[in-house]
Tab-separated table of C-alpha atoms in Angstrom:
chain	number	residue	atom	x	y	z
A	1	UNK	CA	38.635	208.007	212.477
A	2	UNK	CA	39.362	210.867	210.068
A	3	UNK	CA	42.947	210.923	211.352
A	4	UNK	CA	43.331	207.205	210.613
A	5	UNK	CA	42.041	207.742	207.065
A	6	UNK	CA	44.442	210.591	206.400
A	7	UNK	CA	47.486	208.992	208.003
A	8	UNK	CA	46.877	205.753	206.080
A	9	UNK	CA	46.409	207.522	202.767
A	10	UNK	CA	49.097	210.181	202.973
A	11	UNK	CA	52.639	208.960	203.707
A	12	UNK	CA	53.722	212.517	204.497
A	13	UNK	CA	51.512	212.383	207.603
A	14	UNK	CA	54.379	211.267	209.854
A	15	UNK	CA	56.486	214.174	208.595
A	16	UNK	CA	53.950	216.780	209.687
A	17	UNK	CA	54.177	218.847	212.834
A	18	UNK	CA	51.388	218.526	215.400
A	19	UNK	CA	50.043	221.918	214.263
A	20	UNK	CA	50.033	220.895	210.615
A	21	UNK	CA	48.162	217.696	211.442
A	22	UNK	CA	45.606	219.561	213.501
A	23	UNK	CA	45.049	222.020	210.685
A	24	UNK	CA	44.578	219.333	208.044
A	25	UNK	CA	42.242	217.367	210.308
A	26	UNK	CA	40.141	220.386	211.009
A	27	UNK	CA	39.820	221.426	207.388
A	28	UNK	CA	39.430	217.994	205.789
A	29	UNK	CA	35.806	217.682	204.695
A	30	UNK	CA	33.683	214.690	203.862
A	31	UNK	CA	32.095	215.389	200.488
A	32	UNK	CA	29.439	213.369	198.637
A	33	UNK	CA	29.132	213.475	194.861
A	34	UNK	CA	26.129	212.376	192.843
A	35	UNK	CA	26.770	210.209	189.806
A	36	UNK	CA	27.872	212.498	186.969
A	37	UNK	CA	28.648	215.407	189.285
A	38	UNK	CA	31.739	217.440	188.528
A	39	UNK	CA	34.477	217.170	191.176
A	40	UNK	CA	37.016	219.401	189.484
A	41	UNK	CA	37.263	221.571	186.415
A	42	UNK	CA	39.852	224.278	185.968
A	43	UNK	CA	37.256	227.059	185.810
A	44	UNK	CA	35.690	225.899	189.106
A	45	UNK	CA	38.664	227.093	191.093
A	46	UNK	CA	40.856	224.799	193.101
A	47	UNK	CA	39.396	221.790	194.860
A	48	UNK	CA	42.278	220.298	196.798
A	49	UNK	CA	43.608	216.829	197.568
A	50	UNK	CA	40.869	214.245	197.147
A	51	UNK	CA	40.812	210.851	198.832
A	52	UNK	CA	38.105	208.525	197.517
A	53	UNK	CA	36.261	206.608	200.260
A	54	UNK	CA	33.654	204.947	198.057
A	55	UNK	CA	32.456	205.098	194.471
A	56	UNK	CA	34.529	205.971	191.463
A	57	UNK	CA	35.920	209.163	189.957
A	58	UNK	CA	36.886	209.567	186.329
A	59	UNK	CA	39.600	211.934	185.112
A	60	UNK	CA	39.378	213.036	181.501
A	61	UNK	CA	40.264	215.686	178.944
A	62	UNK	CA	37.794	217.352	176.580
A	63	UNK	CA	38.320	218.736	173.098
A	64	UNK	CA	36.837	222.007	171.876
A	65	UNK	CA	34.160	219.965	170.133
A	66	UNK	CA	33.320	218.158	173.365
A	67	UNK	CA	35.049	214.873	172.608
A	68	UNK	CA	36.217	213.193	175.822
A	69	UNK	CA	39.200	210.947	176.462
A	70	UNK	CA	39.370	209.208	179.817
A	71	UNK	CA	42.860	209.375	181.320
A	72	UNK	CA	42.330	207.222	184.395
A	73	UNK	CA	39.933	206.379	187.217
A	74	UNK	CA	40.287	206.906	190.943
A	75	UNK	CA	38.971	204.034	192.998
A	76	UNK	CA	38.123	203.475	196.645
A	77	UNK	CA	41.065	204.190	198.934
A	78	UNK	CA	42.983	206.061	196.246
A	79	UNK	CA	44.108	209.656	196.573
A	80	UNK	CA	44.136	212.107	193.703
A	81	UNK	CA	46.232	215.235	193.779
A	82	UNK	CA	45.257	216.454	190.328
A	83	UNK	CA	42.176	218.185	191.691
A	84	UNK	CA	44.757	220.369	193.415
A	85	UNK	CA	46.442	221.191	190.124
A	86	UNK	CA	46.297	224.870	191.060
A	87	UNK	CA	48.860	224.026	193.749
A	88	UNK	CA	51.003	222.119	191.296
A	89	UNK	CA	52.092	224.956	189.073
A	90	UNK	CA	54.035	222.522	186.910
A	91	UNK	CA	50.686	221.359	185.512
A	92	UNK	CA	49.599	223.581	182.663
A	93	UNK	CA	46.712	221.827	181.004
A	94	UNK	CA	43.056	221.388	181.791
A	95	UNK	CA	41.473	218.211	182.980
A	96	UNK	CA	38.068	217.363	184.331
A	97	UNK	CA	37.256	215.042	187.221
A	98	UNK	CA	33.727	213.752	187.632
A	99	UNK	CA	31.980	211.120	189.707
A	100	UNK	CA	31.536	208.122	187.380
A	101	UNK	CA	29.472	206.577	190.195
A	102	UNK	CA	28.057	208.185	193.318
A	103	UNK	CA	31.116	208.772	195.465
A	104	UNK	CA	32.286	209.909	198.871
A	105	UNK	CA	35.620	211.540	199.432
A	106	UNK	CA	37.694	213.349	202.014
A	107	UNK	CA	38.829	216.644	200.545
A	108	UNK	CA	41.695	218.700	201.973
A	109	UNK	CA	41.132	222.226	200.669
A	110	UNK	CA	43.858	223.764	198.511
A	111	UNK	CA	43.958	226.878	200.683
A	112	UNK	CA	44.995	224.833	203.708
A	113	UNK	CA	47.432	222.658	201.773
A	114	UNK	CA	49.244	225.540	200.127
A	115	UNK	CA	51.132	226.966	203.156
A	116	UNK	CA	51.908	223.459	204.444
A	117	UNK	CA	53.253	222.475	201.039
A	118	UNK	CA	55.414	225.557	200.996
A	119	UNK	CA	56.954	224.968	204.405
A	120	UNK	CA	57.150	221.161	204.372
A	121	UNK	CA	58.931	219.652	201.349
A	122	UNK	CA	57.590	216.162	202.089
A	123	UNK	CA	54.082	217.312	201.234
A	124	UNK	CA	55.128	218.749	197.867
A	125	UNK	CA	57.262	215.687	197.192
A	126	UNK	CA	54.231	213.470	197.765
A	127	UNK	CA	51.986	215.609	195.585
A	128	UNK	CA	54.382	215.730	192.641
A	129	UNK	CA	55.252	212.063	193.043
A	130	UNK	CA	51.560	211.194	192.808
A	131	UNK	CA	51.134	213.426	189.791
A	132	UNK	CA	54.091	211.761	188.063
A	133	UNK	CA	52.628	208.332	188.820
A	134	UNK	CA	49.306	209.268	187.230
A	135	UNK	CA	51.007	210.751	184.199
A	136	UNK	CA	53.006	207.571	183.854
A	137	UNK	CA	49.713	205.636	183.647
A	138	UNK	CA	48.414	208.139	181.137
A	139	UNK	CA	51.524	207.781	178.998
A	140	UNK	CA	51.002	204.046	178.903
A	141	UNK	CA	47.457	204.590	177.697
A	142	UNK	CA	48.552	207.181	175.150
A	143	UNK	CA	51.061	204.707	173.763
A	144	UNK	CA	48.201	202.283	173.284
A	145	UNK	CA	46.140	204.925	171.533
A	146	UNK	CA	49.020	206.006	169.321
A	147	UNK	CA	50.497	202.661	168.502
A	148	UNK	CA	47.852	199.997	168.708
A	149	UNK	CA	45.030	199.142	166.364
A	150	UNK	CA	41.517	199.795	167.609
A	151	UNK	CA	40.590	196.103	167.391
A	152	UNK	CA	43.376	195.147	169.769
A	153	UNK	CA	42.452	197.954	172.117
A	154	UNK	CA	38.780	196.965	172.195
A	155	UNK	CA	39.720	193.317	172.715
A	156	UNK	CA	42.106	194.089	175.577
A	157	UNK	CA	39.573	196.358	177.236
A	158	UNK	CA	36.809	193.746	176.961
A	159	UNK	CA	39.143	191.069	178.266
A	160	UNK	CA	40.255	193.130	181.258
A	161	UNK	CA	36.709	194.084	182.167
A	162	UNK	CA	35.263	190.550	181.853
A	163	UNK	CA	37.537	187.475	181.973
A	164	UNK	CA	40.251	189.472	183.719
A	165	UNK	CA	37.822	190.151	186.569
A	166	UNK	CA	36.301	186.656	186.539
A	167	UNK	CA	33.113	187.984	184.915
A	168	UNK	CA	31.219	187.282	181.700
A	169	UNK	CA	29.240	190.481	181.255
A	170	UNK	CA	30.313	194.066	180.698
A	171	UNK	CA	27.505	196.542	181.371
A	172	UNK	CA	28.619	199.470	179.297
A	173	UNK	CA	27.377	201.238	176.176
A	174	UNK	CA	29.510	201.346	173.047
A	175	UNK	CA	29.905	205.026	173.631
A	176	UNK	CA	31.297	204.396	177.108
A	177	UNK	CA	33.683	201.756	175.770
A	178	UNK	CA	34.874	204.220	173.130
A	179	UNK	CA	35.530	206.891	175.708
A	180	UNK	CA	37.379	204.376	177.876
A	181	UNK	CA	39.825	203.439	175.167
A	182	UNK	CA	40.075	206.876	173.619
A	183	UNK	CA	38.476	205.888	170.346
A	184	UNK	CA	35.360	206.826	168.385
A	185	UNK	CA	32.010	205.077	168.965
A	186	UNK	CA	31.860	204.171	165.286
A	187	UNK	CA	35.189	202.348	165.526
A	188	UNK	CA	34.154	200.469	168.663
A	189	UNK	CA	30.818	199.618	167.094
A	190	UNK	CA	32.543	198.140	164.048
A	191	UNK	CA	34.972	196.070	166.122
A	192	UNK	CA	32.178	194.792	168.395
A	193	UNK	CA	30.080	193.773	165.411
A	194	UNK	CA	33.048	191.854	164.036
A	195	UNK	CA	33.620	190.177	167.414
A	196	UNK	CA	29.942	189.233	167.609
A	197	UNK	CA	30.003	187.781	164.108
A	198	UNK	CA	33.029	185.740	165.106
A	199	UNK	CA	31.123	184.437	168.120
A	200	UNK	CA	33.594	185.907	170.618
A	201	UNK	CA	30.937	188.096	172.257
A	202	UNK	CA	27.244	188.750	172.030
A	203	UNK	CA	25.791	192.230	172.174
A	204	UNK	CA	22.787	193.516	174.079
A	205	UNK	CA	21.438	196.951	174.897
A	206	UNK	CA	24.170	198.571	177.002
A	207	UNK	CA	26.056	195.342	177.529
A	208	UNK	CA	28.587	193.007	175.987
A	209	UNK	CA	28.618	189.329	176.947
A	210	UNK	CA	31.719	187.190	176.668
A	211	UNK	CA	31.064	184.027	174.599
A	212	UNK	CA	34.447	182.727	173.558
A	213	UNK	CA	37.320	184.075	175.695
A	214	UNK	CA	39.899	182.226	173.600
A	215	UNK	CA	38.812	184.039	170.442
A	216	UNK	CA	38.972	187.370	172.198
A	217	UNK	CA	42.407	186.612	173.572
A	218	UNK	CA	43.755	185.749	170.141
A	219	UNK	CA	43.055	189.292	169.029
A	220	UNK	CA	45.710	190.772	171.234
A	221	UNK	CA	48.353	188.087	171.258
B	1	UNK	CA	82.688	226.744	186.940
B	2	UNK	CA	80.975	223.371	187.304
B	3	UNK	CA	79.583	224.544	190.646
B	4	UNK	CA	78.092	227.643	189.033
B	5	UNK	CA	76.453	225.487	186.338
B	6	UNK	CA	74.921	223.133	188.862
B	7	UNK	CA	73.807	225.779	191.330
B	8	UNK	CA	72.191	227.806	188.536
B	9	UNK	CA	70.398	224.808	187.062
B	10	UNK	CA	69.275	223.022	190.193
B	11	UNK	CA	67.255	225.069	192.671
B	12	UNK	CA	67.770	222.403	195.333
B	13	UNK	CA	71.475	223.347	195.408
B	14	UNK	CA	71.016	225.774	198.310
B	15	UNK	CA	69.255	223.055	200.304
B	16	UNK	CA	72.205	220.673	200.108
B	17	UNK	CA	74.750	220.112	202.852
B	18	UNK	CA	78.401	220.889	202.108
B	19	UNK	CA	79.074	217.144	201.839
B	20	UNK	CA	76.217	216.611	199.401
B	21	UNK	CA	77.451	219.457	197.217
B	22	UNK	CA	80.996	218.119	197.238
B	23	UNK	CA	79.751	214.682	196.231
B	24	UNK	CA	77.637	215.961	193.361
B	25	UNK	CA	80.457	218.183	192.134
B	26	UNK	CA	82.932	215.345	192.190
B	27	UNK	CA	80.676	212.917	190.350
B	28	UNK	CA	79.127	215.299	187.801
B	29	UNK	CA	80.661	214.459	184.454
B	30	UNK	CA	80.895	216.416	181.224
B	31	UNK	CA	79.595	214.137	178.478
B	32	UNK	CA	79.601	214.702	174.708
B	33	UNK	CA	77.075	213.060	172.432
B	34	UNK	CA	77.364	212.677	168.686
B	35	UNK	CA	74.305	213.522	166.597
B	36	UNK	CA	71.957	210.545	166.742
B	37	UNK	CA	73.684	208.998	169.758
B	38	UNK	CA	71.481	207.466	172.420
B	39	UNK	CA	71.562	209.278	175.763
B	40	UNK	CA	69.087	207.091	177.606
B	41	UNK	CA	67.067	203.957	176.953
B	42	UNK	CA	65.555	201.853	179.707
B	43	UNK	CA	67.665	198.804	178.830
B	44	UNK	CA	70.871	200.857	179.051
B	45	UNK	CA	70.621	201.138	182.797
B	46	UNK	CA	70.223	204.413	184.576
B	47	UNK	CA	71.892	207.533	183.265
B	48	UNK	CA	71.136	210.200	185.856
B	49	UNK	CA	70.178	213.856	185.852
B	50	UNK	CA	71.187	215.490	182.573
B	51	UNK	CA	71.812	219.202	182.111
B	52	UNK	CA	72.196	220.259	178.475
B	53	UNK	CA	75.056	222.714	177.879
B	54	UNK	CA	74.844	222.833	174.096
B	55	UNK	CA	73.046	221.050	171.286
B	56	UNK	CA	69.635	219.460	171.488
B	57	UNK	CA	68.222	216.255	172.956
B	58	UNK	CA	64.999	214.617	171.787
B	59	UNK	CA	62.780	212.519	174.063
B	60	UNK	CA	60.486	210.030	172.349
B	61	UNK	CA	58.560	206.798	172.649
B	62	UNK	CA	58.766	203.890	170.216
B	63	UNK	CA	56.139	201.348	169.236
B	64	UNK	CA	56.854	197.651	168.795
B	65	UNK	CA	56.959	198.265	165.068
B	66	UNK	CA	59.520	201.028	165.512
B	67	UNK	CA	57.206	203.993	165.033
B	68	UNK	CA	58.460	207.012	166.987
B	69	UNK	CA	56.554	209.848	168.601
B	70	UNK	CA	58.566	212.796	169.879
B	71	UNK	CA	57.397	213.916	173.320
B	72	UNK	CA	59.580	216.989	173.783
B	73	UNK	CA	63.060	218.400	173.237
B	74	UNK	CA	65.638	219.507	175.776
B	75	UNK	CA	67.467	222.649	174.808
B	76	UNK	CA	70.582	224.440	175.987
B	77	UNK	CA	70.475	225.247	179.690
B	78	UNK	CA	67.592	222.874	180.346
B	79	UNK	CA	67.766	220.004	182.782
B	80	UNK	CA	66.111	216.656	182.189
B	81	UNK	CA	65.386	214.292	185.043
B	82	UNK	CA	63.726	211.635	182.892
B	83	UNK	CA	67.079	210.044	182.083
B	84	UNK	CA	67.042	209.263	185.806
B	85	UNK	CA	63.680	207.525	185.538
B	86	UNK	CA	65.145	204.559	187.443
B	87	UNK	CA	65.274	206.880	190.467
B	88	UNK	CA	61.703	208.026	189.909
B	89	UNK	CA	59.921	204.776	190.601
B	90	UNK	CA	56.593	206.447	189.845
B	91	UNK	CA	57.560	206.318	186.158
B	92	UNK	CA	56.617	202.980	184.676
B	93	UNK	CA	56.972	203.327	180.951
B	94	UNK	CA	59.879	203.369	178.546
B	95	UNK	CA	61.197	206.376	176.775
B	96	UNK	CA	64.260	207.043	174.701
B	97	UNK	CA	66.457	210.137	174.766
B	98	UNK	CA	68.827	210.798	171.896
B	99	UNK	CA	71.000	213.655	170.703
B	100	UNK	CA	69.033	215.328	167.895
B	101	UNK	CA	72.137	217.452	167.327
B	102	UNK	CA	75.659	216.987	168.669
B	103	UNK	CA	75.342	217.888	172.331
B	104	UNK	CA	77.274	218.443	175.516
B	105	UNK	CA	75.793	217.828	178.929
B	106	UNK	CA	76.647	217.637	182.594
B	107	UNK	CA	75.437	214.309	183.939
B	108	UNK	CA	74.990	213.569	187.637
B	109	UNK	CA	75.059	209.775	187.914
B	110	UNK	CA	72.002	208.064	189.323
B	111	UNK	CA	74.085	206.151	191.850
B	112	UNK	CA	75.227	209.385	193.463
B	113	UNK	CA	71.811	211.026	193.300
B	114	UNK	CA	69.958	208.123	194.877
B	115	UNK	CA	71.192	208.409	198.496
B	116	UNK	CA	70.987	212.210	198.383
B	117	UNK	CA	67.417	211.992	197.060
B	118	UNK	CA	66.533	209.617	199.855
B	119	UNK	CA	67.911	211.795	202.638
B	120	UNK	CA	67.051	215.229	201.247
B	121	UNK	CA	63.399	215.712	200.262
B	122	UNK	CA	64.161	218.892	198.304
B	123	UNK	CA	66.052	216.864	195.709
B	124	UNK	CA	63.184	214.419	195.180
B	125	UNK	CA	60.705	217.302	195.151
B	126	UNK	CA	62.708	218.958	192.377
B	127	UNK	CA	62.987	215.738	190.381
B	128	UNK	CA	59.278	214.923	190.545
B	129	UNK	CA	58.321	218.527	189.926
B	130	UNK	CA	60.409	218.536	186.760
B	131	UNK	CA	58.895	215.225	185.671
B	132	UNK	CA	55.384	216.611	186.213
B	133	UNK	CA	56.249	219.699	184.186
B	134	UNK	CA	57.456	217.606	181.249
B	135	UNK	CA	54.410	215.372	181.416
B	136	UNK	CA	52.240	218.459	181.412
B	137	UNK	CA	53.894	219.493	178.114
B	138	UNK	CA	53.388	215.988	176.776
B	139	UNK	CA	49.713	216.047	177.705
B	140	UNK	CA	49.277	219.236	175.771
B	141	UNK	CA	50.840	217.581	172.730
B	142	UNK	CA	48.744	214.454	173.179
B	143	UNK	CA	45.627	216.603	173.244
B	144	UNK	CA	46.692	218.019	169.898
B	145	UNK	CA	47.252	214.543	168.513
B	146	UNK	CA	43.952	213.233	169.841
B	147	UNK	CA	41.751	216.166	169.081
B	148	UNK	CA	43.145	218.087	166.156
B	149	UNK	CA	43.087	217.293	162.489
B	150	UNK	CA	46.388	216.432	160.859
B	151	UNK	CA	46.171	219.402	158.477
B	152	UNK	CA	45.962	221.832	161.379
B	153	UNK	CA	48.822	220.109	163.132
B	154	UNK	CA	51.062	220.205	160.086
B	155	UNK	CA	50.179	223.853	159.477
B	156	UNK	CA	50.891	224.872	163.075
B	157	UNK	CA	54.170	222.996	163.077
B	158	UNK	CA	55.290	224.583	159.795
B	159	UNK	CA	54.261	227.985	161.032
B	160	UNK	CA	56.120	227.657	164.319
B	161	UNK	CA	59.262	226.397	162.636
B	162	UNK	CA	59.332	229.065	159.890
B	163	UNK	CA	57.380	232.320	160.279
B	164	UNK	CA	57.271	231.866	164.062
B	165	UNK	CA	61.080	231.921	164.081
B	166	UNK	CA	61.389	234.627	161.449
B	167	UNK	CA	62.506	232.118	158.846
B	168	UNK	CA	61.241	230.992	155.443
B	169	UNK	CA	62.763	227.541	155.135
B	170	UNK	CA	62.319	224.394	157.183
B	171	UNK	CA	65.085	221.852	156.545
B	172	UNK	CA	63.351	218.665	157.527
B	173	UNK	CA	62.186	215.541	155.694
B	174	UNK	CA	58.501	214.631	155.648
B	175	UNK	CA	59.364	211.688	157.832
B	176	UNK	CA	60.908	213.995	160.440
B	177	UNK	CA	57.902	216.317	160.317
B	178	UNK	CA	55.618	213.316	160.839
B	179	UNK	CA	57.604	212.176	163.860
B	180	UNK	CA	57.547	215.690	165.262
B	181	UNK	CA	53.796	215.959	165.208
B	182	UNK	CA	53.104	212.313	166.042
B	183	UNK	CA	51.527	211.504	162.712
B	184	UNK	CA	52.265	209.161	159.807
B	185	UNK	CA	54.542	210.184	156.933
B	186	UNK	CA	51.738	209.445	154.455
B	187	UNK	CA	49.453	211.896	156.222
B	188	UNK	CA	52.090	214.634	156.323
B	189	UNK	CA	52.928	213.988	152.695
B	190	UNK	CA	49.284	214.425	151.694
B	191	UNK	CA	48.881	217.639	153.674
B	192	UNK	CA	52.131	219.085	152.302
B	193	UNK	CA	51.093	218.287	148.744
B	194	UNK	CA	47.812	220.075	149.366
B	195	UNK	CA	49.629	223.071	150.844
B	196	UNK	CA	51.980	223.171	147.863
B	197	UNK	CA	49.076	223.024	145.411
B	198	UNK	CA	47.488	225.914	147.276
B	199	UNK	CA	50.727	227.882	146.931
B	200	UNK	CA	51.246	228.176	150.681
B	201	UNK	CA	54.577	226.330	150.567
B	202	UNK	CA	56.923	224.829	148.024
B	203	UNK	CA	58.591	221.485	148.545
B	204	UNK	CA	62.191	220.472	147.924
B	205	UNK	CA	64.276	217.478	148.871
B	206	UNK	CA	64.403	217.521	152.669
B	207	UNK	CA	62.959	220.987	152.937
B	208	UNK	CA	59.764	222.990	152.948
B	209	UNK	CA	59.764	226.631	151.895
B	210	UNK	CA	57.170	229.089	153.080
B	211	UNK	CA	55.489	230.926	150.148
B	212	UNK	CA	52.296	232.412	151.513
B	213	UNK	CA	52.262	232.732	155.299
B	214	UNK	CA	48.703	234.062	155.287
B	215	UNK	CA	47.369	230.920	153.600
B	216	UNK	CA	49.185	228.728	156.077
B	217	UNK	CA	47.861	230.717	158.992
B	218	UNK	CA	44.274	230.367	157.789
B	219	UNK	CA	44.548	226.627	158.213
B	220	UNK	CA	44.740	226.839	161.963
B	221	UNK	CA	42.538	229.792	162.717
């Protein structure tokens, strides 16, 4: 069962020796996280390779003043190597991973991964390839933050989280929306008020309801 | 001579077979770029792995409206794998590389690298490791852009480019400074005017002169 999980998630599995597989299987631990619990922070030491079985993890950066910008989320079935950033010495900045919802994950400890990574290039190749893929996502988001107006960003986010998923309601506070698009709550608040006045959405406590998808769509065309 | 360059720059060299080395050596081309010439853009097709011998390359992203944000520079002796982003299918966004100064480089064409990357994991490991390292730099810069005030960013940039290099004069237009720190020219212009009024710098056409290093330094302490 655990072997099936690992071999499905990690394409380097078939490149491992029998000993390496046995070692990873033995050390891989099932870990549960409460909602809001910290999975990784650079001062916590090195976690390892995380494979999400259920729930949702959020990866973000924090400013000195405590402002957060979400970089990406890790969903069910997805691996995340950035909690093993201590193994990836090419990564020189701090990020935080926390459970956005209660989550379960299989964690391969960094201490076990390190010698295998050093002797088997396929493992390192996978890890760095994954890291590059995540950074590529982040770059896309950064381009949005740098280049796009906040109104467009709010509209796109609302669209993707409602109509784009076949839903009408987004259960999220304005603060959460702001953190998701890397903007300030005040900015999001202003855009949402405008959208509500236009009849595109209606606002409730901790939720946004889609009223006129066409109006919302026009904002980012 | 070319072999020494490649074996010094690329740590995977010792992991290559004799045939692989011969192929890379034969295909590696010495390329000269004029100042301002484009080295890589996603619609130009795939360049390959670039090793800078002299001069300076600049890697940046461009918005739909043509606004540029510099991500990093590639200096003499440094390799850049991002011009081979077609080989790194984990990279899904567009960037542009141009010669910020007249430059010479050794380019290994993507077509030659591809089969070697596929058969030899050390080559892919190197490529993705390099990409991760660059992204890590970019993340650091993005954190500055997202979290720091423009005045601090301008001050740090001026400091690093003058006092930090033992110089007094920065020959750069306000537009170039803005692109370097990922800000708008108007913002840079305002901060520079403030710094000039404070006596920290004096402004000329296309240059900024350091007057009072201590005042400048106070801005980012």
